[in-house]
Amino acid sequence: MANVTFSSPVMAKDVTVYAVAGDRGTILALAKEHKIPIPFDCQDGECGSCLVEVIHLSPMTKYAVALTEKEKESLRQLGKITPEEIRNAEVNDMPPRHRLACQCFVRNEDIMVTFEGDRTLP
Ligand code: FES
């Protein structure tokens, strides 16, 4: 069971969706399914368009952090992850603050996902 709350200045209000076991995909897939306007482009961890901040609402639940090399590199290029965060993710399973929505899988925990949205929109 996972409640995922999306929040963004481009949305009129926060939206919480429930991700059921079995069909949990990436944060981006969940967002698209529920018409949450997280920007995206490559959907392959390379362009950085889908940058989000993930807040873990039950910090006691610890999951192995699955950061791919690709995601690490993209976050590094965006200046959104520090060497210390990478080390903490790898050694201590402490999730970094920023993730790429197309690379980050929803797990059995409640999270808050915030994103800036497309600033080019009126
Ligand atoms: Fe390009 Fe996620 S959509 S990195």
Tab-separated table of N, CA and C and ligand atoms in Angstrom:
chain	number	residue	atom	x	y	z
A	1	MET	N	0.839	-1.191	0.000
A	1	MET	CA	0.000	0.000	0.000
A	1	MET	C	0.870	1.236	0.000
A	2	ALA	N	0.535	2.143	-0.845
A	2	ALA	CA	1.317	3.366	-0.872
A	2	ALA	C	0.433	4.526	-1.284
A	3	ASN	N	0.428	5.540	-0.469
A	3	ASN	CA	-0.232	6.769	-0.856
A	3	ASN	C	0.831	7.712	-1.389
A	4	VAL	N	0.611	8.177	-2.584
A	4	VAL	CA	1.570	9.095	-3.180
A	4	VAL	C	0.865	10.434	-3.379
A	5	THR	N	1.393	11.453	-2.725
A	5	THR	CA	0.799	12.789	-2.838
A	5	THR	C	1.651	13.634	-3.775
A	6	PHE	N	1.019	14.199	-4.765
A	6	PHE	CA	1.715	15.069	-5.708
A	6	PHE	C	1.387	16.515	-5.375
A	7	SER	N	2.424	17.334	-5.412
A	7	SER	CA	2.237	18.740	-5.095
A	7	SER	C	3.090	19.585	-6.041
A	8	SER	N	2.498	20.625	-6.565
A	8	SER	CA	3.234	21.485	-7.492
A	8	SER	C	2.543	22.819	-7.617
A	9	PRO	N	3.314	23.883	-7.838
A	9	PRO	CA	2.681	25.190	-8.068
A	9	PRO	C	1.790	25.196	-9.308
A	10	VAL	N	1.989	24.249	-10.217
A	10	VAL	CA	1.148	24.233	-11.424
A	10	VAL	C	-0.166	23.475	-11.224
A	11	MET	N	-0.351	22.923	-10.029
A	11	MET	CA	-1.601	22.215	-9.753
A	11	MET	C	-2.446	23.042	-8.783
A	12	ALA	N	-3.745	23.033	-8.996
A	12	ALA	CA	-4.634	23.824	-8.147
A	12	ALA	C	-4.566	23.351	-6.696
A	13	LYS	N	-4.455	22.035	-6.507
A	13	LYS	CA	-4.304	21.516	-5.141
A	13	LYS	C	-3.516	20.216	-5.171
A	14	ASP	N	-3.056	19.799	-4.009
A	14	ASP	CA	-2.321	18.539	-3.928
A	14	ASP	C	-3.257	17.385	-4.276
A	15	VAL	N	-2.701	16.368	-4.871
A	15	VAL	CA	-3.492	15.191	-5.220
A	15	VAL	C	-2.820	13.959	-4.623
A	16	THR	N	-3.606	13.186	-3.873
A	16	THR	CA	-3.067	11.947	-3.321
A	16	THR	C	-3.657	10.775	-4.080
A	17	VAL	N	-2.809	9.920	-4.566
A	17	VAL	CA	-3.301	8.732	-5.256
A	17	VAL	C	-2.789	7.500	-4.526
A	18	TYR	N	-3.517	6.445	-4.721
A	18	TYR	CA	-3.220	5.212	-4.029
A	18	TYR	C	-2.628	4.240	-5.037
A	19	ALA	N	-1.428	3.790	-4.775
A	19	ALA	CA	-0.798	2.831	-5.679
A	19	ALA	C	-0.976	1.442	-5.089
A	20	VAL	N	-1.655	0.590	-5.809
A	20	VAL	CA	-1.919	-0.741	-5.275
A	20	VAL	C	-0.805	-1.712	-5.629
A	21	ALA	N	-0.645	-2.675	-4.752
A	21	ALA	CA	0.399	-3.677	-4.974
A	21	ALA	C	0.192	-4.334	-6.328
A	22	GLY	N	1.250	-4.596	-6.997
A	22	GLY	CA	1.134	-5.290	-8.270
A	22	GLY	C	1.246	-4.358	-9.460
A	23	ASP	N	0.653	-3.183	-9.338
A	23	ASP	CA	0.796	-2.292	-10.491
A	23	ASP	C	1.598	-1.043	-10.169
A	24	ARG	N	2.546	-1.206	-9.289
A	24	ARG	CA	3.384	-0.056	-8.983
A	24	ARG	C	4.490	0.086	-10.010
A	25	GLY	N	4.469	1.192	-10.673
A	25	GLY	CA	5.540	1.442	-11.636
A	25	GLY	C	6.393	2.589	-11.137
A	26	THR	N	6.858	3.372	-12.039
A	26	THR	CA	7.655	4.534	-11.650
A	26	THR	C	6.723	5.652	-11.193
A	27	ILE	N	7.303	6.622	-10.541
A	27	ILE	CA	6.522	7.798	-10.133
A	27	ILE	C	5.928	8.459	-11.372
A	28	LEU	N	6.711	8.509	-12.446
A	28	LEU	CA	6.213	9.146	-13.664
A	28	LEU	C	5.015	8.378	-14.239
A	29	ALA	N	5.095	7.059	-14.249
A	29	ALA	CA	3.985	6.254	-14.778
A	29	ALA	C	2.725	6.501	-13.962
A	30	LEU	N	2.882	6.544	-12.640
A	30	LEU	CA	1.738	6.788	-11.763
A	30	LEU	C	1.155	8.182	-12.027
A	31	ALA	N	2.057	9.153	-12.182
A	31	ALA	CA	1.619	10.527	-12.440
A	31	ALA	C	0.837	10.604	-13.748
A	32	LYS	N	1.354	9.958	-14.774
A	32	LYS	CA	0.679	10.003	-16.071
A	32	LYS	C	-0.705	9.355	-15.979
A	33	GLU	N	-0.747	8.253	-15.274
A	33	GLU	CA	-2.015	7.539	-15.121
A	33	GLU	C	-3.083	8.440	-14.484
A	34	HIS	N	-2.634	9.319	-13.596
A	34	HIS	CA	-3.580	10.169	-12.878
A	34	HIS	C	-3.569	11.613	-13.384
A	35	LYS	N	-3.031	11.804	-14.558
A	35	LYS	CA	-3.003	13.131	-15.195
A	35	LYS	C	-2.317	14.198	-14.342
A	36	ILE	N	-1.268	13.789	-13.655
A	36	ILE	CA	-0.457	14.744	-12.886
A	36	ILE	C	0.618	15.272	-13.843
A	37	PRO	N	0.697	16.599	-13.987
A	37	PRO	CA	1.532	17.144	-15.069
A	37	PRO	C	3.037	17.233	-14.769
A	38	ILE	N	3.644	16.130	-14.375
A	38	ILE	CA	5.109	16.141	-14.222
A	38	ILE	C	5.704	16.213	-15.633
A	39	PRO	N	6.556	17.199	-15.878
A	39	PRO	CA	7.151	17.289	-17.216
A	39	PRO	C	8.039	16.074	-17.485
A	40	PHE	N	8.114	15.659	-18.706
A	40	PHE	CA	9.024	14.562	-19.047
A	40	PHE	C	9.367	14.645	-20.521
A	41	ASP	N	10.407	13.945	-20.865
A	41	ASP	CA	10.803	13.916	-22.261
A	41	ASP	C	11.303	12.520	-22.618
A	42	CYS	N	12.552	12.227	-22.258
A	42	CYS	CA	13.165	10.971	-22.725
A	42	CYS	C	12.557	9.720	-22.078
A	43	GLN	N	12.083	9.840	-20.860
A	43	GLN	CA	11.581	8.701	-20.060
A	43	GLN	C	12.636	7.621	-19.882
A	44	ASP	N	13.873	8.025	-19.973
A	44	ASP	CA	14.952	7.053	-19.886
A	44	ASP	C	16.091	7.527	-18.986
A	45	GLY	N	15.796	8.480	-18.103
A	45	GLY	CA	16.809	8.877	-17.135
A	45	GLY	C	17.919	9.753	-17.666
A	46	GLU	N	17.732	10.332	-18.844
A	46	GLU	CA	18.839	11.095	-19.423
A	46	GLU	C	18.631	12.593	-19.512
A	47	CYS	N	17.372	13.035	-19.702
A	47	CYS	CA	17.190	14.464	-19.977
A	47	CYS	C	17.018	15.297	-18.708
A	48	GLY	N	16.584	14.696	-17.633
A	48	GLY	CA	16.409	15.434	-16.381
A	48	GLY	C	15.115	16.233	-16.311
A	49	SER	N	14.259	16.148	-17.319
A	49	SER	CA	13.001	16.925	-17.311
A	49	SER	C	12.100	16.552	-16.158
A	50	CYS	N	12.161	15.299	-15.751
A	50	CYS	CA	11.192	14.793	-14.782
A	50	CYS	C	11.700	14.894	-13.341
A	51	LEU	N	12.608	15.833	-13.104
A	51	LEU	CA	13.157	16.002	-11.760
A	51	LEU	C	12.063	16.260	-10.726
A	52	VAL	N	12.068	15.511	-9.643
A	52	VAL	CA	11.108	15.719	-8.556
A	52	VAL	C	11.833	15.651	-7.219
A	53	GLU	N	11.176	16.184	-6.210
A	53	GLU	CA	11.688	16.020	-4.863
A	53	GLU	C	10.788	15.000	-4.177
A	54	VAL	N	11.387	14.033	-3.530
A	54	VAL	CA	10.590	12.983	-2.884
A	54	VAL	C	10.789	13.069	-1.381
A	55	ILE	N	9.679	13.243	-0.678
A	55	ILE	CA	9.737	13.259	0.784
A	55	ILE	C	9.134	11.961	1.287
A	56	HIS	N	9.897	11.238	2.083
A	56	HIS	CA	9.436	9.956	2.615
A	56	HIS	C	8.682	10.217	3.904
A	57	LEU	N	7.392	9.857	3.905
A	57	LEU	CA	6.543	10.245	5.029
A	57	LEU	C	6.637	9.292	6.212
A	58	SER	N	7.169	8.131	5.999
A	58	SER	CA	7.402	7.237	7.136
A	58	SER	C	8.875	6.855	7.154
A	59	PRO	N	9.687	7.745	7.702
A	59	PRO	CA	11.136	7.567	7.615
A	59	PRO	C	11.646	6.299	8.301
A	60	MET	N	10.794	5.666	9.084
A	60	MET	CA	11.239	4.447	9.745
A	60	MET	C	11.321	3.278	8.757
A	61	THR	N	10.540	3.388	7.695
A	61	THR	CA	10.573	2.315	6.704
A	61	THR	C	11.799	2.521	5.827
A	62	LYS	N	12.647	1.533	5.816
A	62	LYS	CA	13.876	1.675	5.032
A	62	LYS	C	13.875	0.705	3.870
A	63	TYR	N	14.108	1.241	2.697
A	63	TYR	CA	14.202	0.377	1.531
A	63	TYR	C	15.546	0.621	0.873
A	64	ALA	N	16.050	-0.409	0.265
A	64	ALA	CA	17.283	-0.220	-0.486
A	64	ALA	C	17.030	0.835	-1.553
A	65	VAL	N	17.926	1.765	-1.674
A	65	VAL	CA	17.747	2.831	-2.652
A	65	VAL	C	18.328	2.368	-3.987
A	66	ALA	N	17.469	2.316	-4.984
A	66	ALA	CA	17.924	1.858	-6.294
A	66	ALA	C	18.238	3.054	-7.186
A	67	LEU	N	19.465	3.494	-7.115
A	67	LEU	CA	19.895	4.607	-7.959
A	67	LEU	C	20.742	4.033	-9.088
A	68	THR	N	20.276	4.156	-10.285
A	68	THR	CA	21.089	3.637	-11.388
A	68	THR	C	22.218	4.632	-11.690
A	69	GLU	N	23.225	4.147	-12.378
A	69	GLU	CA	24.331	5.022	-12.781
A	69	GLU	C	23.784	6.192	-13.599
A	70	LYS	N	22.837	5.865	-14.463
A	70	LYS	CA	22.256	6.887	-15.329
A	70	LYS	C	21.571	7.984	-14.515
A	71	GLU	N	20.775	7.555	-13.543
A	71	GLU	CA	20.067	8.544	-12.725
A	71	GLU	C	21.062	9.382	-11.919
A	72	LYS	N	22.058	8.703	-11.358
A	72	LYS	CA	23.078	9.433	-10.593
A	72	LYS	C	23.744	10.490	-11.460
A	73	GLU	N	24.125	10.085	-12.650
A	73	GLU	CA	24.829	10.996	-13.547
A	73	GLU	C	23.945	12.187	-13.934
A	74	SER	N	22.677	11.904	-14.250
A	74	SER	CA	21.776	13.001	-14.628
A	74	SER	C	21.570	13.954	-13.457
A	75	LEU	N	21.365	13.399	-12.259
A	75	LEU	CA	21.158	14.253	-11.082
A	75	LEU	C	22.415	15.071	-10.798
A	76	ARG	N	23.568	14.453	-11.018
A	76	ARG	CA	24.830	15.143	-10.803
A	76	ARG	C	24.953	16.314	-11.781
A	77	GLN	N	24.626	16.054	-13.024
A	77	GLN	CA	24.721	17.126	-14.024
A	77	GLN	C	23.754	18.264	-13.730
A	78	LEU	N	22.620	17.930	-13.128
A	78	LEU	CA	21.646	18.971	-12.781
A	78	LEU	C	22.025	19.686	-11.491
A	79	GLY	N	23.070	19.191	-10.828
A	79	GLY	CA	23.483	19.774	-9.558
A	79	GLY	C	22.504	19.470	-8.445
A	80	LYS	N	21.773	18.346	-8.567
A	80	LYS	CA	20.725	18.028	-7.605
A	80	LYS	C	21.075	16.868	-6.687
A	81	ILE	N	22.308	16.446	-6.719
A	81	ILE	CA	22.708	15.398	-5.775
A	81	ILE	C	24.164	15.662	-5.391
A	82	THR	N	24.465	15.460	-4.128
A	82	THR	CA	25.835	15.691	-3.667
A	82	THR	C	26.554	14.346	-3.547
A	83	PRO	N	27.888	14.372	-3.565
A	83	PRO	CA	28.625	13.118	-3.372
A	83	PRO	C	28.225	12.441	-2.065
A	84	GLU	N	27.922	13.242	-1.061
A	84	GLU	CA	27.527	12.677	0.222
A	84	GLU	C	26.179	11.954	0.117
A	85	GLU	N	25.258	12.549	-0.637
A	85	GLU	CA	23.953	11.890	-0.829
A	85	GLU	C	24.125	10.567	-1.576
A	86	ILE	N	25.011	10.567	-2.547
A	86	ILE	CA	25.248	9.325	-3.294
A	86	ILE	C	25.808	8.260	-2.355
A	87	ARG	N	26.755	8.677	-1.542
A	87	ARG	CA	27.361	7.723	-0.615
A	87	ARG	C	26.318	7.208	0.386
A	88	ASN	N	25.512	8.123	0.900
A	88	ASN	CA	24.473	7.729	1.856
A	88	ASN	C	23.464	6.776	1.242
A	89	ALA	N	23.146	7.001	-0.037
A	89	ALA	CA	22.199	6.118	-0.717
A	89	ALA	C	22.821	4.739	-0.865
A	90	GLU	N	24.075	4.720	-1.244
A	90	GLU	CA	24.721	3.434	-1.515
A	90	GLU	C	25.083	2.665	-0.248
A	91	VAL	N	25.522	3.396	0.745
A	91	VAL	CA	26.002	2.718	1.949
A	91	VAL	C	24.912	2.562	3.006
A	92	ASN	N	24.101	3.600	3.164
A	92	ASN	CA	23.138	3.598	4.272
A	92	ASN	C	21.678	3.487	3.844
A	93	ASP	N	21.451	3.304	2.558
A	93	ASP	CA	20.077	3.265	2.042
A	93	ASP	C	19.275	4.506	2.429
A	94	MET	N	19.955	5.622	2.479
A	94	MET	CA	19.235	6.874	2.745
A	94	MET	C	18.898	7.515	1.404
A	95	PRO	N	17.615	7.692	1.135
A	95	PRO	CA	17.247	8.217	-0.171
A	95	PRO	C	17.684	9.668	-0.360
A	96	PRO	N	18.172	10.012	-1.531
A	96	PRO	CA	18.512	11.413	-1.786
A	96	PRO	C	17.233	12.230	-1.940
A	97	ARG	N	17.375	13.546	-1.833
A	97	ARG	CA	16.193	14.403	-1.860
A	97	ARG	C	15.551	14.438	-3.253
A	98	HIS	N	16.368	14.515	-4.257
A	98	HIS	CA	15.830	14.623	-5.612
A	98	HIS	C	15.943	13.301	-6.350
A	99	ARG	N	14.948	13.051	-7.176
A	99	ARG	CA	14.959	11.847	-8.007
A	99	ARG	C	14.450	12.201	-9.401
A	100	LEU	N	14.662	11.263	-10.299
A	100	LEU	CA	14.054	11.392	-11.619
A	100	LEU	C	12.795	10.527	-11.594
A	101	ALA	N	11.654	11.149	-11.870
A	101	ALA	CA	10.381	10.422	-11.744
A	101	ALA	C	10.313	9.214	-12.668
A	102	CYS	N	11.020	9.272	-13.789
A	102	CYS	CA	10.951	8.146	-14.735
A	102	CYS	C	11.845	6.992	-14.300
A	103	GLN	N	12.667	7.215	-13.280
A	103	GLN	CA	13.592	6.169	-12.850
A	103	GLN	C	13.296	5.654	-11.443
A	104	CYS	N	12.400	6.338	-10.771
A	104	CYS	CA	12.168	6.028	-9.357
A	104	CYS	C	10.875	5.233	-9.202
A	105	PHE	N	10.977	4.045	-8.680
A	105	PHE	CA	9.807	3.187	-8.535
A	105	PHE	C	9.063	3.459	-7.233
A	106	VAL	N	7.744	3.405	-7.326
A	106	VAL	CA	6.911	3.570	-6.138
A	106	VAL	C	6.997	2.278	-5.334
A	107	ARG	N	7.216	2.416	-4.038
A	107	ARG	CA	7.294	1.226	-3.202
A	107	ARG	C	6.212	1.253	-2.151
A	108	ASN	N	6.347	0.327	-1.246
A	108	ASN	CA	5.311	0.164	-0.246
A	108	ASN	C	5.454	1.184	0.881
A	109	GLU	N	5.434	2.446	0.529
A	109	GLU	CA	5.555	3.487	1.543
A	109	GLU	C	4.914	4.767	1.029
A	110	ASP	N	4.468	5.586	1.971
A	110	ASP	CA	3.826	6.837	1.590
A	110	ASP	C	4.881	7.894	1.289
A	111	ILE	N	4.686	8.554	0.187
A	111	ILE	CA	5.641	9.607	-0.171
A	111	ILE	C	4.909	10.857	-0.658
A	112	MET	N	5.635	11.951	-0.610
A	112	MET	CA	5.149	13.224	-1.136
A	112	MET	C	6.093	13.587	-2.278
A	113	VAL	N	5.528	13.835	-3.433
A	113	VAL	CA	6.340	14.144	-4.602
A	113	VAL	C	6.066	15.579	-5.018
A	114	THR	N	7.074	16.415	-5.005
A	114	THR	CA	6.855	17.797	-5.429
A	114	THR	C	7.668	18.082	-6.688
A	115	PHE	N	7.129	18.909	-7.520
A	115	PHE	CA	7.836	19.284	-8.745
A	115	PHE	C	7.452	20.702	-9.132
A	116	GLU	N	8.351	21.306	-9.878
A	116	GLU	CA	8.158	22.706	-10.259
A	116	GLU	C	7.110	22.846	-11.353
A	117	GLY	N	7.074	21.895	-12.237
A	117	GLY	CA	6.158	22.015	-13.369
A	117	GLY	C	6.787	22.838	-14.469
A	118	ASP	N	6.039	22.997	-15.509
A	118	ASP	CA	6.562	23.685	-16.677
A	118	ASP	C	6.399	25.186	-16.498
A	119	ARG	N	7.517	25.856	-16.304
A	119	ARG	CA	7.444	27.293	-16.050
A	119	ARG	C	7.096	28.076	-17.306
A	120	THR	N	7.148	27.430	-18.445
A	120	THR	CA	6.846	28.155	-19.673
A	120	THR	C	5.332	28.285	-19.869
A	121	LEU	N	4.571	27.553	-19.044
A	121	LEU	CA	3.114	27.675	-19.149
A	121	LEU	C	2.670	29.017	-18.571
A	122	PRO	N	1.598	29.582	-19.088
A	122	PRO	CA	1.136	30.882	-18.580
A	122	PRO	C	0.678	30.784	-17.135
B	1	FES	FE1	14.095	12.287	-19.153
B	1	FES	FE2	13.053	11.333	-16.843
B	1	FES	S1	12.017	11.977	-18.627
B	1	FES	S2	15.100	11.847	-17.278
